[in-house]
Amino acid sequence: MELPRVEFKVLGPMEAVADGRILPLGGPRQRTLLATLLVHADVPVSADRLCDAIWGETPPASAQANVRSYVAALRKALAPGPGSGEDRLGLGHHGYLLRVEPGELDLHRFEDLAADGRRALAVADHHRAACRLREALDLWRGAAFDGVAHNEALHIEAVRLEEARLTAVEDYAEARLALGEHREAAGMLREQTARHPLRESLWAKLMLAQYRSNRPGDALRSYALARAALREELGLEPGDELRRLHRAVLVRDPALGAAPAPLRPARALPAWRTVNQLPADIADFVGRDLVMSRAAALLEPAAAPPVAASAPGVPSAAAPVVILAGPPGVGKTALAVRLAHLLRHAFPDGRLFLRLDGTRGPRRPAGAVLAELLRGLGAAASSLPEATVDRAAMLRLLLSGRKVLVVLDDARDEEQIRPLLSGVPGCAVLVTGRDRPAAAPAGAHLVDVTPLDDEESRLLLRRTAGPRRLEAEPEATDWVVAGCAGLPLALRVAGAALVGRPHWRVRCLADRLAGAHGAQEEPASDAPAVHSAVAAAYRSLPAEAARAFRALGLLPSPRFPGWALAALLDADDPDGPHGGTPSAALDALLDAHLVQVEGADAQGRPRYRTHDLLHAYAAERALAEEPARWRREATARVLDGCLTRVRAAGDQLLRGEPGDLVRGGPGDLVGWLENEREGLVTLVEFAAATGHGPYVAALAAALEDVCHLRNWWDEWDRVARAALDRAEADGDQVAVAVAQGSLARAHAVRGRVDEAVTRWERALERLDALGEPHHAARLRTHRSFAVSDRGMAELAHDDALSAAEAMGRLGDAHGQVLALRSLGYALVCRGREAEAARALEPALETAERLGHPLLLADVLQLLAVTDIGLGRLGRAARQTHRALAGYRMVRHRPGEAYALVTLGRIHVRLGPDQAPRALGPLAEAASIFTELGERRGEALTSYWLGKVHAALGETTRATSRIAEALTGFRVLRMPFWAETARRELSALARAATPPGRAPDDPSECPYAVR
């Protein structure tokens, strides 16, 4: 029988996951038994062998009975669906056999993907090799069988797997080097050599990557580091390969294959702009003089003239890291903000501030945090490299030569912050976290933040509540101070309680604090004093405000817009003074210091924040006091409100903004989207984790076009994966296929077309089997457009034709236009422009009738390309100018750039006299593509710039540009355009060859990638 799917993970901490939940695997010995069975999946393992694995040479007398008990427990745990656990874990004549279906064990998937990558590498299919090997390496979450007690056999297997992982890393680096991605490969290899300093093959690839990135000095420094590690650890000199490479770098041996310096950086860095992201300093800050002095003394050396960094990836003395560690509520964030403000003159180029939310919710991926940092420094989201190590390298390049302080607030552990440490001389990093890290990053300084002393506590309480009442009751004041345990958060909440209740005596507050302490048998908080102060303040709130506070605990984040609280309470008032929030309740929470104003959104309405401890307490109270049905309905109202806003913003993107729109005003929904991008993704992931499947699917669908139009590649990937996980957990096969299709489209826009095609194939098989023609037609439309110029024009043609017919039958006019556009592009890529024009004419009529500016611009742009091929240049120019206006109306930067390229093509086709007029639009397009990191557009622009130079008789410049384009087309696997560029290079070579001499082979051009 078919087994319920279980995902077994051993490449890291061992886990078994079914229906989105982690299965209980029992104690250490039971986990060792499962690990042994997984190593021998689908092969019987005798009871004696299992006893050896668990107890070694000294099993107890009850060993066999214990094994049977462990097996029975595992059967129960591994049978999450219908059927018997014996179908999964059975007993036969030769022992126990664990059935593992294809794709269930990450170890098997890793080995299959790595083998596929090596096969691709062997036949020089470097793009496929890089994709497969990256997918294989992404399966690793830590050391194999981490946390499982290792017997000898398991230890041998773990060592084997680590060697296989390192081999895959080296193969992946080789593929990226072959693709010309030298800088990206160098970033990854620096990290690996730091972890494995005795592996010479890694050092060799790092040196080669650095040399080919025009950094021979770094390559020589890497050799010195490798030699020092080998001599210190093993007493050996480097091997022959590393020594030969060292000599080759010293003499700049041409055999190393260094390409000429590129015409422009592979990824252009944004122009530097001074950034200050620090929250406002608080007015009632008290004490901390010694701590601030010590931390400032450690950070300020970064302001000295920069000196050379030490080992790559390791902060040097000129790039200090200071970690402020202390209990919750002790004021670490306020201290860090105050200190960063005081050091503004030492770091004049910028002060960056990021909340890592390390103590609540899932860990924020380092790649996402780096993306936020880079966007804050002006980098376009779509220009960011995909790999975390490459983003870290981009950050280092941006910060190089500048004085910037980075504040990382609320870090969970050392693992979370290590990728974020720039190590750039002149910069510094200030981290706050609750726990002293077990293993602090190299070069980091730990500074303990302790509670305020009694005098400082009294001062803060006086500043919050006023001195008169406190001086009138000194003994009661001492009790309040003692009850707050020197924690500023508790003192502020207690002081706010007194301010909000002028009829209270201080003794009343002291009694309430004492009562709250006494009521806690096992405090839910790890800061009992804060818990007591909050409990006292909470019990004093009016009923409406108390429910509002509880409702905040239902939100996934302590930061929220006003409308979200209104939706929770089912009391939406969009025109209210607090941005749609019931004002009386919110005013009471603000007065009680349980909520703070954090800033304003893109529409000028306030945003709010509560401390994470208060957020946790609110969640605790909601769980204890509110019915489950009310909690679920309240959450659903927030999701519904978010969905309504996203759909409205998406409609503004597609239809264009009103003529009287004020950017940043109440009607600027696109600005609202940008302001809420991280919160939107967090909300979708929260909805997926809490079982709101229909809302997840709806939000993912609404955000798909938003992500596509705004170039939110990271966010698109996260939303689609959340939708896929929820759909799989719910068993919703249609939603699974739709999410797979969205994920495929997200892969395709990043150039990972092979992966995208595989996902599309699976999704379409499922949708066709389920009888879902509408979803299937939409996916075929997207696949067609993505693969038309990637050597799959026939598949693209069939997909688009099928989709257009299906959309026509279903009466979806908008979908039919998109399908006809895909059909037109597939025909253009097959050289059938006349047929393309016939397919696009009805699409143009429908797009005009629907009145969607973006849809119309897309059709006009492709019609213009078709008209160029048919020689109708005047008509093509008119179409292009209309398309350009449409793209600019909806702020669609990629479309604008492609329309500019089309305009340049028209000028080229008009002849040498008009060719110079192409330089302006093509240069503008190149600037946009570089800003967006749109490599396909960069390659096309480079090709047409080459055509301009050829028309002007500038053969050398034309050859350089077209050769650069050829490199891009080959890397991106665009055979149609690669062959076009190759023919153009051949023609240029023949034209430049003197009579009687054979022309050079253009494929030998130094810019070409084989």
Coordinates of C-alpha atoms in Angstrom, one line a residue, residues 65-351:
A65 CA 13.4 -6.4 24.5
N66 CA 14.4 -2.7 24.5
V67 CA 14.9 -2.8 20.7
R68 CA 11.4 -4.2 20.3
S69 CA 10.1 -1.4 22.5
Y70 CA 11.9 1.3 20.5
V71 CA 10.7 -0.2 17.2
A72 CA 7.1 -0.2 18.5
A73 CA 7.4 3.5 19.6
L74 CA 8.9 4.4 16.2
R75 CA 6.1 2.6 14.3
K76 CA 3.5 4.7 16.2
A77 CA 5.4 7.9 15.6
L78 CA 6.0 7.3 11.9
A79 CA 2.4 6.4 11.0
P80 CA 0.9 9.9 11.0
G81 CA -1.8 8.9 8.5
P82 CA -4.1 5.9 7.9
G83 CA -2.4 2.5 7.8
S84 CA -0.2 0.6 10.2
G85 CA 3.2 1.6 11.3
E86 CA 4.3 -1.9 10.4
D87 CA 4.0 -1.0 6.8
R88 CA 6.7 1.6 7.4
L89 CA 8.9 -0.3 9.8
G90 CA 8.5 -4.1 9.5
L91 CA 10.1 -7.2 10.8
G92 CA 11.2 -10.0 8.4
H93 CA 13.4 -13.1 8.5
H94 CA 16.6 -11.0 8.2
G95 CA 15.7 -8.3 10.6
Y96 CA 13.9 -4.9 10.8
L97 CA 13.3 -3.0 7.5
L98 CA 12.5 0.7 7.3
R99 CA 10.7 1.5 4.0
V100 CA 11.7 4.9 2.6
E101 CA 10.0 6.1 -0.6
P102 CA 11.9 7.9 -3.3
G103 CA 12.4 11.6 -2.3
E104 CA 11.7 11.0 1.4
L105 CA 15.3 10.9 2.7
D106 CA 17.4 14.0 2.2
L107 CA 20.6 11.9 2.1
H108 CA 19.3 10.1 -1.0
R109 CA 18.2 13.4 -2.6
F110 CA 21.6 14.9 -1.9
E111 CA 23.5 12.0 -3.5
D112 CA 21.2 12.0 -6.6
L113 CA 21.5 15.7 -7.1
A114 CA 25.3 15.7 -6.6
A115 CA 25.7 12.8 -9.0
D116 CA 23.5 14.7 -11.6
G117 CA 25.6 17.8 -11.1
R118 CA 28.9 15.8 -11.6
R119 CA 27.5 14.3 -14.8
A120 CA 26.6 17.7 -16.1
L121 CA 30.1 19.0 -15.2
A122 CA 31.7 16.1 -17.1
V123 CA 29.9 17.2 -20.3
A124 CA 30.6 20.9 -19.7
D125 CA 26.9 21.7 -19.0
H126 CA 28.0 24.1 -16.3
H127 CA 24.7 25.9 -15.7
R128 CA 22.9 22.6 -15.1
A129 CA 25.8 21.5 -12.9
A130 CA 25.7 24.6 -10.8
C131 CA 21.9 24.4 -10.4
R132 CA 21.9 20.7 -9.3
L133 CA 24.9 21.1 -7.0
R134 CA 23.5 24.2 -5.3
E135 CA 20.2 22.3 -4.8
A136 CA 22.1 19.4 -3.3
L137 CA 24.1 21.7 -0.9
D138 CA 21.0 23.5 0.2
L139 CA 19.7 20.3 1.8
W140 CA 22.4 20.5 4.5
R141 CA 21.4 22.1 7.8
G142 CA 24.4 21.2 9.9
A143 CA 26.6 18.2 10.5
A144 CA 25.1 14.8 9.4
F145 CA 23.2 13.1 12.2
D146 CA 23.8 16.0 14.5
G147 CA 22.6 15.3 18.0
V148 CA 22.5 11.5 17.5
A149 CA 24.9 9.4 19.7
H150 CA 27.5 8.1 17.2
N151 CA 28.5 4.5 17.3
E152 CA 31.4 3.5 15.1
A153 CA 29.3 2.7 12.0
L154 CA 27.3 6.0 12.3
H155 CA 30.6 7.9 12.8
I156 CA 32.0 6.4 9.6
E157 CA 28.8 7.3 7.7
A158 CA 28.9 10.9 9.0
V159 CA 32.5 11.2 7.9
R160 CA 31.7 9.8 4.5
L161 CA 28.8 12.3 4.1
E162 CA 30.9 15.2 5.1
E163 CA 33.5 14.2 2.5
A164 CA 30.7 14.0 -0.1
R165 CA 29.5 17.4 0.9
L166 CA 33.0 18.9 0.5
T167 CA 33.4 17.3 -2.8
A168 CA 30.0 18.8 -3.9
V169 CA 31.2 22.2 -2.7
E170 CA 34.4 21.8 -4.9
D171 CA 32.3 20.7 -7.9
Y172 CA 29.9 23.6 -7.4
A173 CA 32.8 26.0 -7.2
E174 CA 34.3 24.6 -10.4
A175 CA 30.9 25.0 -12.2
R176 CA 30.7 28.7 -11.1
L177 CA 34.2 29.4 -12.1
A178 CA 33.5 27.9 -15.5
L179 CA 30.5 30.2 -15.8
G180 CA 32.7 33.2 -15.1
E181 CA 31.2 33.9 -11.7
H182 CA 34.6 34.3 -10.1
R183 CA 33.6 36.9 -7.5
E184 CA 30.6 34.8 -6.3
A185 CA 32.7 31.7 -6.2
A186 CA 35.4 33.5 -4.1
G187 CA 32.9 34.5 -1.5
M188 CA 31.7 30.9 -1.0
L189 CA 35.2 29.5 -1.0
R190 CA 36.4 32.0 1.6
E191 CA 33.8 30.6 4.0
Q192 CA 34.7 27.0 3.3
T193 CA 38.5 27.5 3.7
A194 CA 37.8 29.1 7.1
R195 CA 36.0 26.0 8.1
H196 CA 38.4 23.5 6.5
P197 CA 41.8 25.2 6.5
L198 CA 43.7 22.0 5.8
R199 CA 41.9 21.1 2.5
E200 CA 44.3 22.2 -0.2
S201 CA 41.8 21.7 -3.0
L202 CA 39.6 24.4 -1.6
W203 CA 42.4 26.8 -1.2
A204 CA 43.4 26.2 -4.8
K205 CA 40.0 27.0 -6.1
L206 CA 39.8 30.1 -3.9
M207 CA 43.1 31.4 -5.3
L208 CA 42.0 30.8 -8.8
A209 CA 38.7 32.6 -8.2
Q210 CA 40.5 35.6 -6.6
Y211 CA 43.1 35.8 -9.4
R212 CA 40.3 35.7 -12.1
S213 CA 38.5 38.5 -10.2
N214 CA 41.6 40.7 -10.8
R215 CA 42.7 40.3 -7.2
P216 CA 46.1 38.6 -7.4
G217 CA 47.1 40.1 -4.0
D218 CA 44.2 38.3 -2.3
A219 CA 45.2 35.0 -4.1
L220 CA 48.8 35.4 -2.7
R221 CA 47.4 36.1 0.8
S222 CA 45.2 33.0 0.6
Y223 CA 48.3 30.9 -0.2
A224 CA 50.1 32.4 2.8
L225 CA 47.1 31.5 5.0
A226 CA 46.9 28.0 3.6
R227 CA 50.7 27.5 4.2
A228 CA 50.5 28.8 7.7
A229 CA 47.6 26.4 8.6
L230 CA 49.3 23.4 7.1
R231 CA 52.6 24.1 8.8
E232 CA 51.0 24.8 12.2
E233 CA 48.6 21.8 12.2
L234 CA 50.5 19.2 10.3
G235 CA 54.1 20.4 10.1
L236 CA 53.8 20.1 6.2
E237 CA 54.4 22.5 3.3
P238 CA 51.7 22.9 0.7
G239 CA 51.4 20.2 -2.0
D240 CA 52.6 20.4 -5.6
E241 CA 49.3 21.7 -7.0
L242 CA 49.1 24.6 -4.5
R243 CA 52.8 25.5 -5.0
R244 CA 52.5 25.5 -8.8
L245 CA 49.4 27.8 -8.5
H246 CA 51.3 30.1 -6.2
R247 CA 54.2 30.4 -8.8
A248 CA 51.7 31.0 -11.6
V249 CA 50.0 33.8 -9.7
L250 CA 53.4 35.4 -9.0
V251 CA 54.3 35.6 -12.7
R252 CA 50.7 36.2 -13.8
D253 CA 50.8 33.1 -16.0
P254 CA 48.3 33.5 -18.9
A255 CA 47.5 29.7 -18.4
L256 CA 45.4 30.7 -15.4
G257 CA 42.8 31.9 -17.8
A258 CA 42.2 35.3 -16.4
A259 CA 39.7 37.2 -18.7
P260 CA 40.2 40.8 -19.5
A261 CA 38.8 43.3 -17.1
P262 CA 35.0 43.4 -17.7
L263 CA 33.6 46.5 -19.3
R264 CA 31.5 47.0 -16.1
P265 CA 31.1 45.2 -12.8
A266 CA 29.1 42.0 -13.0
R267 CA 26.8 43.5 -10.4
A268 CA 26.9 47.3 -10.2
L269 CA 27.0 48.7 -6.7
P270 CA 24.5 51.5 -5.9
A271 CA 25.8 55.0 -5.4
W272 CA 26.6 55.5 -1.8
R273 CA 24.1 57.5 0.3
T274 CA 24.5 58.3 4.0
V275 CA 21.9 56.3 5.9
N276 CA 20.6 56.8 9.5
Q277 CA 18.1 54.0 10.4
L278 CA 18.4 54.4 14.1
P279 CA 15.2 54.7 16.1
A280 CA 14.7 57.9 18.1
D281 CA 16.7 58.1 21.3
I282 CA 14.6 57.9 24.5
A283 CA 14.3 61.0 26.6
D284 CA 14.3 59.3 30.0
F285 CA 17.5 57.2 29.6
V286 CA 19.2 56.6 32.9
G287 CA 22.6 55.4 34.0
R288 CA 24.8 53.0 32.1
D289 CA 27.8 55.3 32.1
L290 CA 30.4 52.6 32.7
V291 CA 28.9 50.2 30.2
M292 CA 28.6 52.9 27.5
S293 CA 32.2 54.0 28.1
R294 CA 33.5 50.5 27.8
A295 CA 31.5 49.7 24.6
A296 CA 32.4 53.1 23.0
A297 CA 36.1 52.4 23.7
L298 CA 35.8 49.1 21.9
L299 CA 33.9 50.5 18.9
E300 CA 35.6 53.8 18.3
P301 CA 38.9 52.4 17.1
A302 CA 37.0 51.6 13.9
A303 CA 37.0 55.3 13.2
A304 CA 40.8 55.3 13.0
P305 CA 42.4 55.1 9.6
P306 CA 41.7 51.7 8.1
V307 CA 44.3 49.0 8.2
A308 CA 44.5 45.7 6.3
A309 CA 42.0 43.1 7.5
S310 CA 43.4 39.8 8.7
A311 CA 42.0 36.5 7.4
P312 CA 39.2 36.8 4.9
G313 CA 35.8 36.8 6.6
V314 CA 37.2 37.4 10.0
P315 CA 36.7 40.8 11.6
S316 CA 40.0 42.5 12.2
A317 CA 40.9 44.8 15.1
A318 CA 39.8 47.7 12.8
A319 CA 36.3 46.1 12.5
P320 CA 35.2 45.5 16.1
V321 CA 32.1 43.6 17.1
V322 CA 30.6 44.4 20.5
I323 CA 27.8 42.2 21.9
L324 CA 25.6 43.6 24.6
A325 CA 24.2 40.6 26.5
G326 CA 21.7 40.7 29.4
P327 CA 18.3 39.5 30.6
P328 CA 15.1 40.5 28.9
G329 CA 13.7 44.0 29.8
V330 CA 17.1 45.2 31.0
G331 CA 17.3 47.9 28.3
K332 CA 19.8 46.5 25.8
T333 CA 18.1 48.0 22.8
A334 CA 17.7 51.5 24.4
L335 CA 21.4 51.3 25.4
A336 CA 22.5 50.3 21.9
V337 CA 20.4 53.1 20.3
R338 CA 21.7 55.7 22.7
L339 CA 25.3 54.6 22.1
A340 CA 24.9 54.5 18.3
H341 CA 23.5 58.1 18.4
L342 CA 26.5 59.2 20.6
L343 CA 28.9 57.7 18.1
R344 CA 27.4 59.4 15.0
H345 CA 30.5 61.5 14.5
A346 CA 32.8 58.4 14.6
F347 CA 30.6 56.8 11.9
P348 CA 29.6 59.6 9.6
D349 CA 28.8 57.4 6.6
G350 CA 25.9 55.6 8.1
R351 CA 24.2 54.0 11.1

